[in-house]
Coordinates of C-alpha atoms and ligand atoms in Angstrom, one line a residue:
M1 CA 28.8 -8.8 26.3
E2 CA 28.8 -10.5 22.8
S3 CA 31.3 -9.4 20.2
S4 CA 29.8 -7.2 17.6
A5 CA 29.1 -10.2 15.3
A6 CA 27.4 -12.9 17.2
R7 CA 26.5 -16.5 16.3
I8 CA 22.8 -16.7 16.3
G9 CA 20.3 -19.5 15.9
V10 CA 16.6 -18.9 15.2
I11 CA 14.0 -21.7 15.8
G12 CA 11.1 -21.3 13.4
A13 CA 11.0 -19.9 9.9
G14 CA 7.6 -18.2 10.1
Y15 CA 6.8 -14.4 10.1
V16 CA 8.6 -13.8 13.4
G17 CA 11.5 -16.1 12.9
L18 CA 12.3 -15.0 9.4
G19 CA 11.8 -11.3 10.2
T20 CA 14.1 -11.6 13.2
G21 CA 16.7 -13.9 11.6
I22 CA 17.1 -12.0 8.4
C23 CA 17.2 -8.6 10.1
L24 CA 19.9 -10.0 12.6
A25 CA 21.9 -11.2 9.6
A26 CA 21.5 -7.7 8.0
M27 CA 23.0 -6.3 11.2
G28 CA 26.1 -8.4 10.6
H29 CA 25.5 -11.5 12.7
S30 CA 25.8 -15.0 11.4
V31 CA 22.4 -16.7 11.6
I32 CA 21.2 -20.3 11.3
V33 CA 17.5 -20.6 11.0
R34 CA 15.9 -24.0 11.9
D35 CA 12.5 -25.2 10.7
I36 CA 11.0 -28.6 10.5
D37 CA 9.3 -28.0 7.1
E38 CA 11.7 -29.2 4.4
R39 CA 9.8 -27.4 1.6
R40 CA 10.2 -24.1 3.4
L41 CA 13.9 -24.7 3.9
A42 CA 14.4 -25.7 0.2
A43 CA 12.6 -22.5 -0.9
L44 CA 14.7 -20.4 1.5
A45 CA 17.9 -22.0 0.2
D46 CA 16.9 -20.9 -3.3
G47 CA 16.4 -17.3 -2.0
E48 CA 12.6 -17.5 -1.9
L49 CA 10.5 -16.5 1.0
P50 CA 7.6 -18.7 2.1
I51 CA 5.8 -15.6 3.4
Y52 CA 5.0 -12.2 1.9
E53 CA 6.7 -9.4 3.8
P54 CA 7.7 -6.2 2.0
G55 CA 11.5 -5.8 1.5
L56 CA 12.4 -9.1 3.2
V57 CA 13.3 -11.0 0.1
D58 CA 15.7 -8.3 -0.9
L59 CA 17.2 -8.2 2.6
L60 CA 17.5 -12.0 2.4
A61 CA 19.5 -11.7 -0.9
D62 CA 21.8 -9.0 0.6
S63 CA 22.5 -11.0 3.7
R64 CA 22.5 -14.5 2.2
H65 CA 26.2 -15.1 3.0
R66 CA 25.5 -14.7 6.7
L67 CA 22.4 -17.0 6.7
Q68 CA 22.0 -20.7 6.8
F69 CA 18.8 -22.8 6.9
T70 CA 18.6 -26.2 8.4
A71 CA 16.2 -28.8 9.8
D72 CA 18.8 -30.1 12.2
L73 CA 18.8 -28.6 15.7
A74 CA 22.2 -30.1 16.5
E75 CA 23.6 -28.0 13.7
V76 CA 22.1 -24.9 15.2
L77 CA 23.5 -25.7 18.7
A78 CA 26.9 -26.3 17.2
G79 CA 27.0 -23.1 15.2
A80 CA 25.1 -20.7 17.4
D81 CA 25.5 -19.3 21.0
L82 CA 22.3 -17.3 21.2
V83 CA 19.2 -19.1 20.1
F84 CA 16.0 -17.1 19.5
I85 CA 12.8 -19.2 19.8
A86 CA 10.2 -18.0 17.3
V87 CA 7.7 -20.9 17.0
D88 CA 4.0 -20.2 16.8
T89 CA 1.8 -20.5 19.8
P90 CA -1.7 -20.7 18.3
P91 CA -4.9 -20.7 20.4
T92 CA -6.3 -24.0 21.6
Y93 CA -10.1 -24.7 21.7
S94 CA -10.1 -23.3 25.3
G95 CA -8.5 -20.0 24.2
D96 CA -5.2 -20.8 26.0
A97 CA -2.0 -20.6 24.1
D98 CA -0.9 -23.9 22.5
L99 CA 2.7 -24.4 23.7
S100 CA 3.2 -27.8 22.0
R101 CA 5.8 -26.5 19.6
V102 CA 7.8 -24.8 22.5
T103 CA 7.6 -28.0 24.5
R104 CA 8.8 -30.1 21.6
F105 CA 11.8 -27.8 21.2
F106 CA 12.8 -28.2 24.8
A107 CA 12.3 -32.0 24.7
E108 CA 14.7 -32.1 21.6
L109 CA 17.1 -29.8 23.3
A110 CA 17.5 -32.1 26.3
Q111 CA 18.7 -34.8 23.9
L112 CA 21.5 -32.7 22.4
D113 CA 24.9 -31.2 23.4
T114 CA 24.6 -27.8 25.0
R115 CA 27.3 -25.5 26.2
D116 CA 27.6 -23.0 29.0
D117 CA 27.4 -20.2 26.6
H118 CA 24.1 -21.3 25.1
L119 CA 21.4 -18.7 25.7
L120 CA 17.7 -19.3 24.8
I121 CA 15.8 -16.2 23.9
M122 CA 12.0 -16.5 23.9
K123 CA 10.5 -14.4 21.1
S124 CA 7.3 -16.5 20.9
T125 CA 4.4 -15.1 22.8
V126 CA 4.0 -17.4 25.8
P127 CA 1.6 -17.1 28.8
V128 CA 3.0 -15.3 31.8
G129 CA 4.7 -17.9 34.0
T130 CA 5.9 -20.0 31.1
G131 CA 9.5 -18.8 31.4
D132 CA 9.5 -19.8 35.1
R133 CA 8.3 -23.2 34.2
L134 CA 10.8 -23.7 31.4
R135 CA 13.6 -22.5 33.6
A136 CA 12.6 -25.2 36.2
E137 CA 12.4 -27.8 33.4
L138 CA 15.9 -26.9 32.1
D139 CA 17.3 -27.2 35.6
R140 CA 15.5 -30.5 36.2
Q141 CA 17.0 -31.9 32.9
G142 CA 20.5 -31.0 34.0
L143 CA 20.6 -27.9 31.8
A144 CA 21.1 -25.3 34.5
H145 CA 24.1 -24.0 32.4
V146 CA 21.8 -23.0 29.6
G147 CA 20.5 -19.4 30.0
Y148 CA 16.9 -18.3 29.4
V149 CA 15.7 -14.8 28.5
S150 CA 12.3 -13.5 27.6
N151 CA 12.5 -11.0 24.7
P152 CA 9.0 -10.5 23.3
E153 CA 8.6 -9.3 19.8
F154 CA 6.6 -6.2 18.7
L155 CA 7.0 -6.5 14.9
R156 CA 3.9 -5.9 12.8
E157 CA 3.4 -8.0 9.7
G158 CA 3.8 -5.8 6.6
S159 CA 6.3 -3.5 8.3
A160 CA 8.5 -6.1 10.1
I161 CA 11.9 -4.7 8.9
H162 CA 11.1 -1.2 9.8
D163 CA 9.8 -2.3 13.2
F164 CA 12.9 -4.5 13.9
M165 CA 15.3 -1.8 13.0
N166 CA 13.4 1.0 14.7
P167 CA 11.9 -0.5 17.8
D168 CA 9.9 1.7 20.2
R169 CA 11.4 -0.3 22.9
V170 CA 13.2 -3.6 23.5
V171 CA 12.0 -5.7 26.5
I172 CA 14.5 -8.1 28.1
G173 CA 13.5 -10.3 31.0
G174 CA 16.2 -12.5 32.5
F175 CA 17.0 -14.7 35.4
R176 CA 20.7 -13.7 35.4
V177 CA 22.0 -10.2 34.7
E178 CA 24.7 -11.5 32.4
D179 CA 22.2 -13.2 30.1
G180 CA 20.2 -10.0 29.8
D181 CA 23.5 -8.1 29.0
R182 CA 24.2 -10.5 26.1
V183 CA 20.8 -9.8 24.6
Q184 CA 21.1 -6.1 25.2
A185 CA 24.4 -6.0 23.3
I186 CA 22.6 -7.4 20.2
Y187 CA 20.0 -4.6 20.2
A188 CA 22.3 -1.8 21.4
P189 CA 23.2 -0.6 17.9
L190 CA 19.5 0.1 17.3
G191 CA 19.6 2.8 19.9
S192 CA 16.1 2.2 21.3
P193 CA 15.0 2.3 25.0
I194 CA 15.7 -1.0 26.6
I195 CA 13.6 -2.3 29.4
R196 CA 15.3 -4.8 31.7
T197 CA 13.0 -6.7 33.9
T198 CA 12.0 -10.1 35.3
V199 CA 10.9 -12.9 33.0
P200 CA 7.1 -12.8 34.1
T201 CA 7.0 -9.0 33.7
A202 CA 8.5 -9.2 30.2
E203 CA 5.9 -11.8 29.3
M204 CA 3.1 -9.6 30.7
I205 CA 4.4 -6.5 28.8
K206 CA 3.8 -8.3 25.6
Y207 CA 0.2 -9.4 26.4
A208 CA -0.7 -6.1 28.0
S209 CA 0.6 -4.2 24.9
N210 CA -1.4 -6.3 22.4
A211 CA -4.5 -6.3 24.6
F212 CA -4.4 -2.6 25.0
L213 CA -4.1 -2.0 21.3
A214 CA -7.0 -4.4 20.6
T215 CA -9.0 -2.5 23.3
K216 CA -8.3 0.8 21.6
I217 CA -9.7 -0.7 18.3
S218 CA -12.8 -2.2 19.9
F219 CA -13.3 1.1 21.8
I220 CA -13.2 3.2 18.6
N221 CA -15.4 0.7 16.8
E222 CA -18.1 1.1 19.4
I223 CA -17.7 4.9 19.2
A224 CA -18.2 4.4 15.4
N225 CA -21.4 2.4 15.9
V226 CA -22.8 5.2 18.2
C227 CA -21.7 7.8 15.6
E228 CA -23.9 6.0 13.1
E229 CA -26.9 6.4 15.5
V230 CA -26.3 10.1 16.3
G231 CA -25.0 11.4 13.0
A232 CA -21.4 12.1 14.0
D233 CA -18.2 11.2 12.0
V234 CA -15.8 8.7 13.7
V235 CA -12.8 9.7 11.6
T236 CA -13.0 13.3 12.8
V237 CA -13.8 12.1 16.3
A238 CA -10.6 10.0 16.2
D239 CA -8.6 12.9 14.9
G240 CA -10.0 15.1 17.6
M241 CA -9.2 12.6 20.3
G242 CA -5.8 11.7 18.9
H243 CA -4.5 15.2 19.3
D244 CA -4.6 14.7 23.0
Q245 CA -1.1 13.3 23.7
R246 CA -2.5 11.1 26.5
I247 CA -4.6 9.3 23.9
G248 CA -2.7 9.4 20.6
R249 CA -4.2 8.9 17.1
A250 CA -2.6 5.5 16.5
F251 CA -4.9 2.4 16.5
L252 CA -8.1 4.6 16.5
N253 CA -9.1 3.6 13.0
A254 CA -12.6 2.3 13.1
G255 CA -13.3 -0.6 10.8
I256 CA -14.6 -4.1 10.5
G257 CA -12.6 -5.4 13.4
F258 CA -9.1 -6.6 14.1
G259 CA -7.8 -9.9 12.9
G260 CA -4.4 -11.6 12.3
S261 CA -2.4 -14.1 14.2
C262 CA -1.7 -12.0 17.2
F263 CA -4.5 -9.7 18.6
P264 CA -7.4 -12.3 18.6
K265 CA -5.1 -15.0 20.0
D266 CA -3.3 -12.8 22.6
V267 CA -6.4 -11.1 23.9
S268 CA -8.1 -14.5 24.3
A269 CA -5.0 -16.0 25.9
L270 CA -4.7 -13.1 28.4
K271 CA -8.4 -13.5 29.3
Q272 CA -7.8 -17.2 29.8
L273 CA -4.7 -16.6 31.8
A274 CA -6.5 -14.3 34.1
G275 CA -9.5 -16.7 34.4
N276 CA -7.2 -19.6 35.1
S277 CA -5.6 -17.6 37.9
G278 CA -9.1 -16.8 39.4
Y279 CA -9.6 -13.3 37.9
H280 CA -12.4 -12.5 35.5
F281 CA -11.0 -10.0 33.0
Q282 CA -14.4 -8.3 32.1
L283 CA -12.9 -5.7 29.8
L284 CA -11.3 -8.2 27.5
T285 CA -14.5 -10.3 27.3
S286 CA -16.1 -7.2 25.8
V287 CA -13.2 -6.4 23.5
I288 CA -13.5 -9.8 21.9
E289 CA -17.3 -9.7 21.7
V290 CA -17.3 -6.2 20.1
N291 CA -14.8 -7.4 17.6
E292 CA -16.9 -10.4 16.6
L293 CA -20.0 -8.3 16.2
Q294 CA -18.1 -5.7 14.3
K295 CA -17.3 -8.1 11.5
R296 CA -20.9 -9.1 11.2
R297 CA -22.4 -5.6 11.1
V298 CA -21.4 -5.4 7.4
I299 CA -24.1 -8.0 6.7
G300 CA -26.7 -5.7 8.3
K301 CA -25.5 -2.8 6.2
L302 CA -25.8 -4.8 3.0
K303 CA -29.3 -6.0 3.9
K304 CA -30.4 -2.5 4.7
H305 CA -30.0 -1.6 1.0
L306 CA -30.4 -4.9 -0.8
G307 CA -33.0 -6.7 1.4
S308 CA -32.4 -10.5 1.2
L309 CA -28.9 -11.3 0.0
A310 CA -30.0 -14.6 -1.6
G311 CA -28.9 -14.7 -5.2
R312 CA -27.1 -11.3 -4.9
T313 CA -23.5 -11.0 -6.1
I314 CA -21.3 -9.5 -3.4
T315 CA -17.6 -8.8 -4.0
L316 CA -15.2 -8.7 -1.1
L317 CA -12.1 -6.7 -1.8
G318 CA -9.2 -8.0 0.3
A319 CA -8.6 -11.4 1.9
S320 CA -5.6 -10.8 4.1
F321 CA -6.2 -9.5 7.7
K322 CA -4.5 -6.2 6.8
P323 CA -2.5 -4.8 3.8
E324 CA 1.0 -5.8 2.9
T325 CA 0.8 -9.4 4.1
D326 CA -0.5 -12.7 2.8
D327 CA -1.6 -13.8 6.3
I328 CA -5.3 -14.6 6.4
R329 CA -5.4 -15.9 10.0
D330 CA -8.5 -14.6 11.7
A331 CA -9.2 -12.3 8.7
A332 CA -12.6 -10.5 8.6
S333 CA -12.8 -11.7 4.9
L334 CA -13.2 -15.3 6.1
V335 CA -16.1 -14.5 8.5
L336 CA -17.8 -12.3 5.9
A337 CA -17.5 -14.8 3.1
S338 CA -18.9 -17.5 5.2
R339 CA -21.8 -15.4 6.5
L340 CA -22.6 -14.2 3.0
L341 CA -22.6 -17.8 1.6
A342 CA -24.9 -18.8 4.5
E343 CA -27.3 -15.9 3.4
G344 CA -27.3 -17.5 -0.1
A345 CA -25.2 -14.8 -1.8
H346 CA -22.9 -15.4 -4.7
V347 CA -19.5 -14.3 -3.2
R348 CA -16.5 -13.1 -5.1
L349 CA -13.1 -12.4 -3.4
Y350 CA -10.2 -10.4 -4.7
D351 CA -6.8 -9.9 -3.1
P352 CA -3.5 -8.8 -4.7
V353 CA -1.4 -11.2 -2.8
A354 CA -3.3 -13.5 -0.5
L355 CA -5.5 -15.5 -2.9
D356 CA -3.3 -18.6 -2.7
A357 CA -3.7 -18.7 1.1
V358 CA -7.5 -18.9 0.8
R359 CA -7.6 -21.3 -2.1
G360 CA -9.3 -24.5 -0.9
L361 CA -10.5 -22.9 2.3
L362 CA -13.7 -21.3 1.2
S363 CA -15.6 -23.6 -1.1
G364 CA -18.2 -21.7 -3.1
V365 CA -16.3 -18.4 -3.2
E366 CA -15.2 -17.2 -6.6
L367 CA -11.6 -16.0 -6.4
L368 CA -10.6 -13.3 -8.8
E369 CA -7.2 -12.0 -9.6
D370 CA -8.4 -8.8 -11.2
A371 CA -10.2 -6.3 -8.9
L372 CA -12.2 -4.7 -11.8
A373 CA -13.4 -8.0 -13.0
A374 CA -14.5 -8.9 -9.5
I375 CA -16.5 -5.7 -9.2
A376 CA -18.2 -5.8 -12.6
D377 CA -21.9 -6.8 -12.4
A378 CA -21.8 -7.1 -8.6
D379 CA -24.7 -5.8 -6.5
A380 CA -22.4 -4.8 -3.7
V381 CA -18.8 -4.3 -3.0
V382 CA -17.2 -4.5 0.4
L383 CA -13.7 -3.0 1.0
V384 CA -12.3 -5.4 3.6
T385 CA -8.6 -4.8 3.4
E386 CA -7.1 -1.4 2.6
W387 CA -4.5 -2.6 0.1
R388 CA -3.3 0.4 -2.0
Q389 CA -4.2 -1.7 -5.1
I390 CA -7.8 -1.5 -3.8
V391 CA -8.0 2.0 -2.4
G392 CA -6.3 3.4 -5.5
L393 CA -8.8 1.8 -8.0
D394 CA -10.6 4.1 -10.5
W395 CA -13.7 3.9 -8.3
P396 CA -16.1 5.9 -10.5
A397 CA -15.2 3.7 -13.5
A398 CA -15.5 0.5 -11.4
I399 CA -18.9 1.6 -10.0
A400 CA -20.2 2.2 -13.5
T401 CA -19.8 -1.5 -14.3
M402 CA -21.8 -2.7 -11.2
A403 CA -25.4 -4.0 -11.3
P404 CA -28.0 -1.3 -10.8
S405 CA -28.2 -1.6 -7.0
R406 CA -24.6 -0.4 -6.7
V407 CA -23.8 -0.6 -2.9
V408 CA -20.3 0.2 -1.7
V409 CA -19.4 -0.6 1.9
D410 CA -16.1 0.8 3.0
G411 CA -15.0 -1.4 5.8
R412 CA -11.9 0.6 6.5
N413 CA -13.0 4.2 6.1
V414 CA -10.4 4.9 3.4
L415 CA -12.6 6.0 0.5
D416 CA -13.9 9.4 -0.2
P417 CA -17.6 9.2 0.5
Q418 CA -18.5 12.2 -1.7
S419 CA -16.8 10.8 -4.8
I420 CA -18.3 7.4 -4.3
R421 CA -21.8 8.8 -4.0
A422 CA -21.2 11.1 -7.0
A423 CA -20.3 8.1 -9.0
G424 CA -23.8 6.8 -8.4
A425 CA -23.3 4.3 -5.6
T426 CA -25.1 3.9 -2.3
F427 CA -22.3 4.3 0.2
E428 CA -21.8 3.0 3.7
A429 CA -18.7 3.2 5.8
I430 CA -18.1 2.6 9.5
G431 CA -19.3 5.3 11.7
R432 CA -19.2 8.1 9.1
A433 CA -21.9 10.8 8.9
Ligands
LIG510 C1 0.4 -6.8 16.1 C2 1.1 -5.7 16.9 O1 0.8 -4.4 16.3 C3 2.6 -5.9 16.9 O2 3.2 -4.9 17.8 C4 2.9 -7.3 17.5 O3 4.2 -7.6 17.5 C5 2.1 -8.3 16.7 O4 0.7 -8.0 16.7 C6 2.4 -9.7 17.3 O5 2.0 -9.9 18.5 O6 3.1 -10.5 16.7 P1 0.0 -7.3 13.5 O7 -1.0 -8.3 14.0 O8 1.0 -7.6 12.5 O9 0.8 -6.7 14.8 O10 -0.9 -6.1 12.9 P2 -1.5 -4.7 13.4 O11 -1.0 -3.7 12.5 O12 -1.3 -4.4 14.8 O13 -3.0 -4.8 13.1 C7 -3.8 -5.8 13.8 C8 -5.3 -5.7 13.3 O14 -5.9 -4.5 13.9 C9 -5.5 -5.6 11.8 O15 -6.6 -6.5 11.5 C10 -5.8 -4.2 11.6 O16 -6.6 -4.0 10.4 C11 -6.6 -3.8 12.8 N1 -6.5 -2.4 13.1 C12 -5.3 -1.8 13.4 C13 -7.7 -1.6 13.2 O17 -8.8 -2.2 12.9 N2 -7.6 -0.3 13.5 C14 -6.5 0.3 13.8 O18 -6.5 1.5 14.1 C15 -5.3 -0.4 13.7

């Protein structure tokens, strides 16, 4: 077992790497974070975060004396015993996970000095079977002494610190019991259930968890669409279902579909993984399709009230894939903005944090830093992301400044339908009576 303060390395200074590294430093460990992006490193050295994650910049400041940032992998190996791998594994054109960053790390590792007590801990989401392959690769390269553990991460962007410090469970898949013990010792102070298993099972727990949550969302979105046909209210339906402990209320919020860097990629990677192994995962095919259609249904709602969207001014409120993050990967805002431009609409976009991320991505979209200015004179407003800065607007006052058609589409079911209608707007939500 590790002593209470371990020497830890983290590979990758993205959302997962920084969340993990800074939280581990806050727990008292000494942490070296490695990234290949020198600008990112320079910012971190100045105490600035290259990502937006609530509370993390303060935690970085508090734990600064236990954190180092470097581009040099040799420095990490010299100063750390446990090395968490947190590089991204984006989807390829085929929907498989792109493991090139993982592969590059292992190639580099083979060129450097490693010790018997070096333990690699995979946090990146990698297809089931990757750990077995990497273990074989390490052995082939004469690195049998370097341990390998799969330890999938379950942090949500926007609440990464809370999720790290209060995990529902910690999953540890190892080849050798003693390697798993060392990782378990790191998490022990958090007091959460620990699941010890094999490497492939740990890898599968991660995919199955994300795919199940995504399935829950697509399920409730389809229920919402049926609610619209039959005059039922999906929010109350979800509440009614959620009281059943076997179902649970979490992740039953109907809306304009899931986005982000995880669900779309992981659902597609699991579907591909199954397909590559000869199994057609029908359910996941539908989960993905429902999600794509869900984003586009907003266009139909707008047309229902406005007719042709050509020349209309449509304001999208929220660019990030969910609140409290600047991450716009697979965000509904991007799909909606592109569809609306294709319909000939004039598109405005407001976000309290993520506008910089979309700058240059969406040519033809007017980016506005002030929500009320973005709403003024618009024919329609679509609430895309439930930021508190958006939900908490003075909606009656904002609606009063809109063009006469005044359509409000609540893509997250967070506004009060009655007060929006009382303010004179035509109101649409997702699956609400
Ligand atoms: C997700 C998982 O929740 C984490 O456990 C996991 O670690 C992470 O992916 C990952 O694999 O790295 P995240 O993508 O940060 O976390 O965000 P979520 O809060 O799960 O939301 C994902 C998407 O689902 C968002 O677009 C959100 O708006 C949507 N959603 C969520 C709904 O449409 N309805 C809901 O009821 C819940």
